[in-house]
Amino acid sequence: MELTPKQDNFCLKYVETGNASEAYRQAYNAENMKSETVNRKASELLENGKITARIDELQAEHRERHKLTVDDLLHELETARKQALELNQCSVAVSATMGKAKLLGLDKQKVEVEEINKADFPTEIRLVAPDFEDWSEAAKEMFKRGKDNAKC
């Protein structure tokens, strides 16, 4: 059995976006669906062996076309990091290090979510206004003119 055009389009969009739900939205008419339904249907498609085989095929074609591997990217990032350190550009070095961590999946943040009853916590909104008495005359004038017209 071959894939339907929508299934094949889902595979293409999945490889493009890396997100099954977004791929489903783009490949199918999901405009009036709840996000839970989209997520479930996308997950069901990813459980279909023919679809996963097509995704694997597309990803292999993509890698072959670009001749790029994770090792290539890691090497480039390490080279950039070393050059940045030699030039004393710490922020660039940190960016390269974080790029390596992201590429290797080491940058995942763990968040613990605790169920709370929102009724127990009323919404509180606090409005804070500037106290002009503490401002210098120059600051007051800049505020009156607006930030776009302010000159230092």
GROMACS .gro file of C-alpha atoms in nm:
model
  152
    1MET     CA    1   0.000   0.000   0.000
    2GLU     CA    2   0.137   0.338  -0.101
    3LEU     CA    3   0.100   0.654   0.103
    4THR     CA    4  -0.180   0.893   0.021
    5PRO     CA    5  -0.081   1.241  -0.099
    6LYS     CA    6  -0.174   1.381   0.244
    7GLN     CA    7   0.035   1.121   0.423
    8ASP     CA    8   0.332   1.193   0.198
    9ASN     CA    9   0.285   1.566   0.254
   10PHE     CA   10   0.277   1.499   0.630
   11CYS     CA   11   0.612   1.320   0.598
   12LEU     CA   12   0.763   1.611   0.404
   13LYS     CA   13   0.634   1.866   0.654
   14TYR     CA   14   0.754   1.655   0.947
   15VAL     CA   15   1.108   1.643   0.805
   16GLU     CA   16   1.089   2.018   0.737
   17THR     CA   17   0.953   2.127   1.077
   18GLY     CA   18   1.052   1.844   1.310
   19ASN     CA   19   0.711   1.879   1.473
   20ALA     CA   20   0.445   1.614   1.409
   21SER     CA   21   0.152   1.832   1.517
   22GLU     CA   22   0.260   2.120   1.295
   23ALA     CA   23   0.318   1.880   1.007
   24TYR     CA   24  -0.035   1.744   1.057
   25ARG     CA   25  -0.183   2.096   1.059
   26GLN     CA   26  -0.006   2.179   0.732
   27ALA     CA   27  -0.084   1.850   0.557
   28TYR     CA   28  -0.445   1.799   0.667
   29ASN     CA   29  -0.748   2.020   0.714
   30ALA     CA   30  -0.704   2.074   1.088
   31GLU     CA   31  -0.836   2.428   1.108
   32ASN     CA   32  -1.137   2.338   1.324
   33MET     CA   33  -0.967   2.067   1.531
   34LYS     CA   34  -0.870   2.100   1.894
   35SER     CA   35  -0.497   2.085   1.958
   36GLU     CA   36  -0.544   1.759   2.151
   37THR     CA   37  -0.704   1.601   1.844
   38VAL     CA   38  -0.425   1.726   1.618
   39ASN     CA   39  -0.164   1.589   1.859
   40ARG     CA   40  -0.337   1.250   1.878
   41LYS     CA   41  -0.380   1.218   1.500
   42ALA     CA   42  -0.018   1.323   1.439
   43SER     CA   43   0.098   1.066   1.692
   44GLU     CA   44  -0.112   0.798   1.522
   45LEU     CA   45   0.053   0.880   1.189
   46LEU     CA   46   0.398   0.843   1.346
   47GLU     CA   47   0.299   0.494   1.464
   48ASN     CA   48   0.234   0.388   1.103
   49GLY     CA   49   0.535   0.189   0.981
   50LYS     CA   50   0.499   0.304   0.621
   51ILE     CA   51   0.502   0.667   0.732
   52THR     CA   52   0.807   0.625   0.956
   53ALA     CA   53   0.985   0.445   0.671
   54ARG     CA   54   0.909   0.739   0.439
   55ILE     CA   55   1.030   0.987   0.702
   56ASP     CA   56   1.354   0.789   0.742
   57GLU     CA   57   1.395   0.787   0.364
   58LEU     CA   58   1.341   1.164   0.339
   59GLN     CA   59   1.583   1.233   0.624
   60ALA     CA   60   1.849   1.013   0.459
   61GLU     CA   61   1.799   1.200   0.130
   62HIS     CA   62   1.832   1.530   0.315
   63ARG     CA   63   2.155   1.421   0.486
   64GLU     CA   64   2.296   1.290   0.158
   65ARG     CA   65   2.201   1.606  -0.028
   66HIS     CA   66   2.369   1.827   0.228
   67LYS     CA   67   2.653   1.586   0.312
   68LEU     CA   68   2.634   1.715   0.665
   69THR     CA   69   2.662   1.508   0.979
   70VAL     CA   70   2.640   1.586   1.347
   71ASP     CA   71   3.016   1.531   1.365
   72ASP     CA   72   3.068   1.795   1.095
   73LEU     CA   73   2.859   2.044   1.288
   74LEU     CA   74   3.035   1.965   1.615
   75HIS     CA   75   3.373   2.016   1.448
   76GLU     CA   76   3.265   2.355   1.307
   77LEU     CA   77   3.131   2.467   1.644
   78GLU     CA   78   3.450   2.357   1.823
   79THR     CA   79   3.663   2.545   1.568
   80ALA     CA   80   3.451   2.858   1.618
   81ARG     CA   81   3.474   2.820   1.997
   82LYS     CA   82   3.855   2.792   1.989
   83GLN     CA   83   3.889   3.094   1.759
   84ALA     CA   84   3.658   3.296   1.982
   85LEU     CA   85   3.866   3.210   2.288
   86GLU     CA   86   4.187   3.312   2.106
   87LEU     CA   87   4.026   3.647   2.020
   88ASN     CA   88   3.896   3.687   2.377
   89GLN     CA   89   3.533   3.685   2.256
   90CYS     CA   90   3.375   3.503   2.546
   91SER     CA   91   3.013   3.545   2.438
   92VAL     CA   92   3.089   3.390   2.099
   93ALA     CA   93   3.266   3.099   2.269
   94VAL     CA   94   2.970   3.046   2.500
   95SER     CA   95   2.733   3.053   2.201
   96ALA     CA   96   2.939   2.785   2.027
   97THR     CA   97   2.947   2.573   2.343
   98MET     CA   98   2.571   2.605   2.384
   99GLY     CA   99   2.526   2.517   2.016
  100LYS     CA  100   2.719   2.195   2.076
  101ALA     CA  101   2.509   2.120   2.385
  102LYS     CA  102   2.187   2.178   2.192
  103LEU     CA  103   2.304   1.962   1.903
  104LEU     CA  104   2.386   1.679   2.143
  105GLY     CA  105   2.056   1.719   2.332
  106LEU     CA  106   2.226   1.827   2.654
  107ASP     CA  107   2.038   2.155   2.690
  108LYS     CA  108   1.702   2.009   2.793
  109GLN     CA  109   1.548   2.194   3.080
  110LYS     CA  110   1.362   1.991   3.336
  111VAL     CA  111   1.056   2.158   3.479
  112GLU     CA  112   0.848   2.011   3.754
  113VAL     CA  113   0.484   2.105   3.730
  114GLU     CA  114   0.265   2.086   4.033
  115GLU     CA  115  -0.111   2.079   4.002
  116ILE     CA  116  -0.266   2.370   4.187
  117ASN     CA  117  -0.619   2.488   4.224
  118LYS     CA  118  -0.631   2.831   4.061
  119ALA     CA  119  -0.936   2.919   4.267
  120ASP     CA  120  -0.710   2.922   4.573
  121PHE     CA  121  -0.501   3.200   4.420
  122PRO     CA  122  -0.693   3.512   4.319
  123THR     CA  123  -0.556   3.716   4.031
  124GLU     CA  124  -0.377   4.023   4.154
  125ILE     CA  125  -0.278   4.308   3.926
  126ARG     CA  126  -0.055   4.586   4.053
  127LEU     CA  127  -0.017   4.908   3.861
  128VAL     CA  128   0.303   5.099   3.912
  129ALA     CA  129   0.334   5.459   3.800
  130PRO     CA  130   0.651   5.668   3.796
  131ASP     CA  131   0.706   5.913   4.079
  132PHE     CA  132   0.798   6.236   3.901
  133GLU     CA  133   0.923   6.400   4.221
  134ASP     CA  134   1.232   6.177   4.215
  135TRP     CA  135   1.314   6.249   3.851
  136SER     CA  136   1.563   6.507   3.732
  137GLU     CA  137   1.435   6.787   3.512
  138ALA     CA  138   1.611   6.636   3.209
  139ALA     CA  139   1.444   6.299   3.266
  140LYS     CA  140   1.103   6.466   3.302
  141GLU     CA  141   1.156   6.653   2.975
  142MET     CA  142   1.262   6.333   2.794
  143PHE     CA  143   0.955   6.154   2.925
  144LYS     CA  144   0.727   6.435   2.810
  145ARG     CA  145   0.878   6.439   2.458
  146GLY     CA  146   0.865   6.062   2.430
  147LYS     CA  147   1.147   5.818   2.387
  148ASP     CA  148   1.152   5.852   2.006
  149ASN     CA  149   1.221   6.226   2.018
  150ALA     CA  150   1.454   6.218   2.318
  151LYS     CA  151   1.812   6.334   2.268
  152CYS     CA  152   2.099   6.280   2.507
   0.00000   0.00000   0.00000
